[in-house]
Coordinates of C-alpha atoms and ligand atoms in Angstrom, one line a residue:
M2 CA 40.1 16.6 110.7
P3 CA 41.5 15.4 107.3
T4 CA 42.6 18.0 104.7
P5 CA 39.7 20.4 104.3
D6 CA 37.9 20.6 101.0
R7 CA 36.1 23.9 101.7
I8 CA 36.9 26.8 104.0
I9 CA 33.7 28.8 104.1
L10 CA 33.4 32.4 105.3
G11 CA 29.8 32.8 106.6
I12 CA 28.3 36.3 106.7
E13 CA 25.1 37.3 108.6
T14 CA 23.9 40.9 108.7
S15 CA 20.1 40.5 108.1
C16 CA 19.0 42.5 111.1
D17 CA 21.0 44.0 114.1
D18 CA 23.7 41.4 114.6
T19 CA 26.9 41.5 112.6
S20 CA 28.2 37.9 112.6
L21 CA 31.1 36.2 110.8
C22 CA 32.2 32.6 110.9
V23 CA 34.9 30.4 109.3
L24 CA 33.7 26.8 108.9
E25 CA 35.9 24.1 107.5
T26 CA 34.5 21.0 105.8
S27 CA 36.0 17.7 104.8
G28 CA 33.5 15.4 103.2
E29 CA 30.7 15.1 105.6
E30 CA 32.7 16.6 108.5
K31 CA 32.2 20.2 109.5
K32 CA 34.1 22.2 112.0
V33 CA 33.5 25.8 113.1
L34 CA 37.0 27.3 113.4
A35 CA 35.7 30.7 114.6
L36 CA 32.4 32.4 115.1
N37 CA 32.1 36.0 116.3
S38 CA 29.2 38.3 116.6
Y39 CA 28.8 42.0 117.3
S40 CA 25.5 42.9 118.8
Q41 CA 24.0 46.3 118.3
D42 CA 21.7 45.8 121.2
F43 CA 23.3 48.4 123.4
M44 CA 22.8 51.1 120.7
L45 CA 19.3 50.0 119.8
K46 CA 18.1 49.9 123.4
K47 CA 17.8 53.6 123.2
W48 CA 15.0 53.2 120.5
G49 CA 13.5 50.0 122.0
G50 CA 13.9 48.3 118.7
V51 CA 15.8 48.0 115.4
V52 CA 16.3 51.2 113.3
P53 CA 17.1 49.7 109.8
E54 CA 19.2 52.6 108.6
L55 CA 21.2 52.8 111.8
A56 CA 21.7 49.0 111.8
A57 CA 23.0 49.1 108.2
R58 CA 25.6 51.8 109.2
N59 CA 26.6 49.9 112.3
H60 CA 27.3 46.8 110.2
V61 CA 29.6 48.8 108.0
E62 CA 31.6 49.9 111.0
A63 CA 31.6 46.5 112.8
I64 CA 32.6 44.3 109.8
P65 CA 36.3 45.2 109.3
P66 CA 37.5 44.6 113.0
L67 CA 35.2 41.5 113.2
L68 CA 36.6 40.1 110.0
K69 CA 40.2 40.5 111.3
I70 CA 39.3 38.9 114.7
T71 CA 37.5 36.0 113.1
L72 CA 40.2 35.2 110.5
D73 CA 43.0 35.5 113.2
E74 CA 41.1 33.2 115.5
A75 CA 40.5 30.7 112.8
G76 CA 44.2 30.9 111.8
I77 CA 43.1 31.3 108.2
D78 CA 44.8 33.6 105.6
P79 CA 42.1 35.5 103.7
K80 CA 43.6 34.0 100.5
N81 CA 42.7 30.5 101.7
I82 CA 38.9 31.1 101.9
T83 CA 37.4 28.9 99.2
D84 CA 33.7 29.8 99.6
I85 CA 31.4 32.6 100.7
A86 CA 28.0 32.0 102.4
V87 CA 25.9 35.1 102.8
T88 CA 22.4 35.7 104.1
T89 CA 20.6 37.3 101.2
H90 CA 17.0 36.9 102.3
P91 CA 14.8 37.7 104.2
G92 CA 15.8 40.7 106.3
L93 CA 16.3 44.4 106.3
I94 CA 17.5 45.5 102.9
G95 CA 20.2 47.9 104.0
P96 CA 21.8 45.5 106.5
L97 CA 21.5 42.6 104.0
L98 CA 23.3 44.6 101.3
T99 CA 26.1 45.5 103.7
G100 CA 26.9 41.8 104.3
M101 CA 26.4 40.9 100.7
N102 CA 28.9 43.5 99.6
L103 CA 31.5 42.0 101.9
G104 CA 30.8 38.6 100.3
K105 CA 31.1 39.9 96.8
T106 CA 34.4 41.7 97.6
F107 CA 35.8 38.4 98.9
A108 CA 34.4 36.5 95.9
L109 CA 36.1 39.1 93.5
L110 CA 39.4 39.1 95.3
N111 CA 39.7 35.3 95.6
K112 CA 37.7 34.4 92.5
I113 CA 35.6 32.0 94.5
P114 CA 31.9 30.9 94.5
M115 CA 29.2 32.2 96.8
T116 CA 26.1 30.7 98.2
S117 CA 23.0 32.8 98.7
V118 CA 21.5 31.7 102.0
N119 CA 17.9 31.8 103.2
H120 CA 18.1 32.9 106.8
L121 CA 15.0 31.0 107.8
F122 CA 16.2 27.7 106.4
A123 CA 19.5 28.3 108.1
H124 CA 17.9 28.8 111.5
L125 CA 16.1 25.4 111.4
E126 CA 19.0 23.5 109.8
A127 CA 21.3 24.8 112.5
I128 CA 20.0 21.7 114.4
H129 CA 22.5 19.6 112.3
L130 CA 25.4 21.5 113.8
T131 CA 24.9 19.6 117.0
E132 CA 22.4 16.7 116.3
K133 CA 21.6 14.3 113.5
I134 CA 17.8 14.5 112.7
Q135 CA 16.1 12.5 110.0
Y136 CA 14.0 14.2 107.3
P137 CA 11.2 15.0 107.0
Y138 CA 10.7 16.9 110.2
L139 CA 8.3 19.5 111.5
G140 CA 10.1 22.8 111.9
L141 CA 9.0 25.6 114.2
L142 CA 10.9 28.8 113.6
V143 CA 10.4 31.4 116.3
S144 CA 12.5 34.5 115.9
G145 CA 12.2 38.2 116.2
G146 CA 11.0 38.7 112.7
H147 CA 9.3 35.3 111.9
T148 CA 7.1 32.7 113.5
A149 CA 6.2 29.8 111.2
F150 CA 5.8 26.1 110.9
W151 CA 7.5 24.3 108.0
W152 CA 7.5 20.8 106.7
V153 CA 11.2 20.2 106.1
K154 CA 11.9 17.6 103.4
S155 CA 15.5 18.5 103.0
S156 CA 17.9 21.3 103.9
S157 CA 16.7 23.2 100.9
D158 CA 13.1 22.0 100.4
M159 CA 10.7 23.3 103.0
E160 CA 7.0 23.8 102.7
I161 CA 5.3 26.4 104.9
L162 CA 2.4 25.1 107.0
G163 CA 1.4 28.0 109.1
T164 CA 2.5 31.5 110.1
T165 CA 1.7 34.4 112.3
L166 CA -0.7 36.9 110.8
D167 CA 0.9 39.8 112.5
D168 CA 3.7 40.0 115.1
A169 CA 6.3 37.3 115.5
A170 CA 6.8 35.6 118.8
G171 CA 10.1 37.4 119.4
E172 CA 8.5 40.7 118.5
A173 CA 5.7 40.0 121.1
F174 CA 8.5 39.5 123.7
D175 CA 10.3 42.7 122.6
K176 CA 7.2 44.9 122.4
G177 CA 5.9 43.5 125.7
G178 CA 9.3 44.2 127.2
K179 CA 9.1 47.8 126.0
L180 CA 5.8 48.3 127.7
L181 CA 7.2 46.7 130.9
G182 CA 10.3 48.8 130.6
V183 CA 12.7 45.9 131.1
G184 CA 15.1 46.6 128.2
Y185 CA 15.8 45.4 124.7
P186 CA 15.9 42.7 123.3
A187 CA 13.4 41.6 126.0
G188 CA 13.0 37.9 125.3
R189 CA 15.9 36.8 127.5
I190 CA 15.1 39.4 130.2
I191 CA 11.4 38.3 130.4
D192 CA 12.6 34.7 130.4
D193 CA 14.9 35.4 133.4
L194 CA 12.3 37.6 135.3
S195 CA 9.6 34.9 134.8
K196 CA 11.6 32.4 136.8
S197 CA 10.7 34.1 140.0
G198 CA 7.1 34.8 138.9
D199 CA 3.8 32.9 138.9
P200 CA 2.4 32.4 135.4
K201 CA -1.1 31.9 136.8
K202 CA -1.3 35.1 138.9
I203 CA -1.7 37.5 136.1
S204 CA -3.0 35.8 133.0
F205 CA -3.2 37.0 129.4
P206 CA -5.5 35.9 126.6
I207 CA -4.4 33.3 124.1
S208 CA -5.5 33.9 120.5
Y209 CA -6.8 30.6 119.3
L210 CA -7.9 31.5 115.7
R211 CA -9.6 28.1 115.6
D212 CA -11.2 28.8 112.2
R213 CA -7.8 29.3 110.7
P214 CA -5.7 26.3 111.6
G215 CA -2.0 26.9 111.8
K216 CA -2.4 30.7 111.8
M217 CA -1.2 32.6 114.8
S218 CA -1.6 36.1 116.1
F219 CA 0.4 37.8 118.8
S220 CA -0.4 41.5 118.3
G221 CA -3.5 41.4 120.6
L222 CA -1.4 40.2 123.4
K223 CA 0.7 43.3 123.7
T224 CA -2.5 45.4 123.6
S225 CA -3.9 43.4 126.5
L226 CA -0.6 44.0 128.4
R227 CA -0.9 47.7 127.7
V228 CA -4.5 47.9 128.9
R229 CA -3.5 45.9 132.0
L230 CA -0.5 48.2 132.8
E231 CA -2.7 51.3 132.3
K232 CA -4.8 50.1 135.2
M233 CA -1.9 49.5 137.5
A234 CA 0.1 52.0 139.6
P235 CA 3.9 52.2 138.9
E236 CA 4.7 50.7 142.3
E237 CA 2.3 47.8 141.7
I238 CA 3.9 47.2 138.3
K239 CA 7.3 47.1 139.9
E240 CA 6.2 44.7 142.6
S241 CA 4.4 42.4 140.1
L242 CA 7.0 42.5 137.4
P243 CA 8.0 38.8 137.7
D244 CA 4.3 37.7 137.7
L245 CA 3.5 40.0 134.7
C246 CA 6.5 38.6 132.8
A247 CA 5.6 35.0 133.7
G248 CA 1.9 35.5 132.7
Y249 CA 2.8 37.2 129.4
Q250 CA 5.5 34.6 128.5
E251 CA 3.0 31.8 129.3
A252 CA 0.5 33.2 126.8
I253 CA 3.2 33.2 124.0
V254 CA 4.5 29.7 125.0
Q255 CA 1.0 28.2 125.2
T256 CA 0.0 29.7 121.9
L257 CA 3.0 27.9 120.3
R258 CA 2.1 24.7 122.1
I259 CA -1.5 24.8 121.0
K260 CA -0.6 25.7 117.4
T261 CA 1.9 22.9 117.2
E262 CA -0.8 20.5 118.2
E263 CA -3.2 22.0 115.7
I264 CA -0.6 21.8 112.9
I265 CA -0.1 18.1 113.6
E266 CA -3.8 17.3 113.8
K267 CA -5.4 19.6 111.3
I268 CA -2.7 20.3 108.7
L269 CA -0.6 17.1 108.8
N270 CA -3.8 15.1 109.6
Q271 CA -1.9 12.9 112.1
N272 CA -2.8 11.5 115.5
L273 CA -1.3 13.8 118.1
R274 CA -0.6 11.0 120.6
K275 CA 1.1 8.8 118.0
F276 CA 3.0 11.6 116.3
S277 CA 6.7 10.7 116.5
T278 CA 8.1 12.7 113.6
P279 CA 11.0 14.9 114.9
I280 CA 10.0 18.5 115.7
V281 CA 12.8 21.0 115.4
V282 CA 12.6 24.4 117.1
G283 CA 15.0 27.2 116.0
G284 CA 15.4 31.0 116.1
G285 CA 16.1 33.3 119.0
V286 CA 12.9 32.4 120.9
A287 CA 14.0 28.8 120.9
C288 CA 16.3 29.8 123.7
N289 CA 13.3 30.4 125.9
S290 CA 13.4 28.1 129.0
R291 CA 9.7 27.8 129.4
L292 CA 9.1 27.0 125.7
R293 CA 11.7 24.3 126.0
E294 CA 10.1 22.9 129.1
I295 CA 6.5 22.9 127.7
L296 CA 7.2 21.6 124.2
S297 CA 9.5 18.8 125.6
K298 CA 6.7 17.8 128.0
H299 CA 4.0 17.8 125.4
F300 CA 5.7 16.2 122.3
K301 CA 7.6 13.0 122.0
N302 CA 10.5 13.9 119.7
V303 CA 11.3 17.5 120.0
H304 CA 14.7 19.0 119.4
F305 CA 16.0 22.5 120.0
V306 CA 18.8 24.2 118.2
A307 CA 21.7 24.8 120.6
P308 CA 21.4 28.2 122.2
K309 CA 24.6 29.6 120.6
Y310 CA 23.1 28.8 117.2
C311 CA 19.6 30.0 118.0
T312 CA 19.9 33.8 117.8
D313 CA 21.3 35.3 114.6
N314 CA 24.7 33.9 113.9
A315 CA 27.0 33.3 110.9
G316 CA 27.6 29.7 112.0
M317 CA 24.2 28.7 110.8
I318 CA 24.8 30.5 107.5
A319 CA 28.2 28.9 106.7
H320 CA 26.7 25.6 107.8
W321 CA 23.7 25.8 105.5
A322 CA 26.1 26.5 102.6
A323 CA 28.2 23.5 103.7
L324 CA 25.0 21.3 103.5
N325 CA 24.2 22.5 100.0
P326 CA 27.3 22.5 97.9
E327 CA 25.3 22.2 94.7
L328 CA 23.7 25.6 95.4
R329 CA 27.1 27.5 95.1
L330 CA 27.1 30.0 92.3
P331 CA 30.6 30.0 90.7
F332 CA 32.6 33.2 90.1
P333 CA 31.9 35.5 88.3
E334 CA 28.1 34.6 88.1
C335 CA 27.9 34.9 91.9
L336 CA 28.5 38.6 91.6
E337 CA 24.9 38.8 90.2
I338 CA 23.4 37.5 93.5
D339 CA 20.9 40.0 95.0
A340 CA 19.3 40.6 98.4
L341 CA 15.6 40.2 99.0
S342 CA 13.8 41.7 102.0
K343 CA 10.7 39.5 102.3
V344 CA 10.0 35.8 101.5
V345 CA 7.0 34.9 103.8
E346 CA 3.7 36.6 103.4
K347 CA 1.8 37.1 106.6
K348 CA -1.6 36.2 105.1
Ligands
KG4_414 O1 16.6 34.7 115.6 P1 16.8 36.1 116.2 O2 18.2 36.3 116.7 O3 16.6 37.2 115.1 C1 15.7 37.1 114.1 O4 15.9 36.4 113.1 O5 14.6 37.8 114.2 O6 15.8 36.3 117.3 C2 15.8 37.4 118.1 C3 14.6 37.3 119.0 C4 14.3 38.6 119.8 O7 13.0 39.0 119.6 C5 14.6 38.2 121.3 O8 13.9 38.9 122.2 C6 14.3 36.7 121.2 O9 14.8 36.2 120.0 N1 14.9 35.9 122.3 C7 14.2 35.3 123.3 C8 15.1 34.7 124.1 N2 16.4 35.0 123.7 C9 16.2 35.7 122.5 N3 12.9 35.2 123.4 C10 12.4 34.5 124.5 N4 13.3 33.9 125.4 C11 14.6 34.0 125.3 N5 15.4 33.4 126.2
ZN415 ZN1 17.1 35.2 112.6

């Protein structure tokens, strides 16, 4: 790579993953020099979900060693960092503030600019870390905190087309996994267990919400799983675990497939069969093997963010800042940047 023009430190702490990245840019070229994440999963398993206050404290402890490891691996002296990219919204406010304070400390020490990064935009735009996709595209963001369709006109201009009214798809996996007693976060575990199950053996209802195009609902699904489990003996649950997982996963995946079709036909007013605009799927649930299989089968031009950039990671944060140099706030104005917990209303 030619002489770098920016060496960006990416910081992601919006939920329960502490993640840091050093990304180098030279003109259009971008190279991830180091990307390291520290997952709090093993601690949060105990509660079956994220405890915001604990997550914030864990970030404080995880950041110093992670920073040293990441800078060493990148072979970068802290003084040579030219830019900070930090997730400022949306997320849990305590965890967000922890990452933002690291960013501001660096900005202050090196007198460098900082980019405030929208975590949701970064999830979708992570596609460009590995593939070149033309704008506009239809974005489907499926994560633990959000499930939404976006019309993506550029890396910083996205219009929301539809959202979940209640739980996110990842939340449905995690809450279902808690009921099934498979561990946290449950998405990957349910995905793995489903591989030896039959999705048709134990089926779960799909919430169509036909009168509200583009709107999704996943909270009824976990209730139907709970009701189903209450009628089963512990032995039976154990024996049927792969089928239960496969049936439950299928309901989530088919909901996303049906809602993608509905968005294309009823919101974008386009012919489903002729629709060839790229569809980009990002966020933790985009790792799901059945979702990849079903969407690839049903849609012509569908692209999935690479698994290592799907779940929360600072690579996508640094990368988004690299794509949007004009959005850098110079020092010292960047010290005024604030964190915001919510950006998408579930209504
Ligand atoms: O994007 P992400 O890391 O965090 C948020 O921004 O929320 O997504 C985490 C979510 C969790 O709910 C996790 O269970 C889910 O992604 N997940 C999966 C898979 N891998 C992670 N869900 C289904 N199948 C997977 N293979
Ligand atoms: Zn995320």
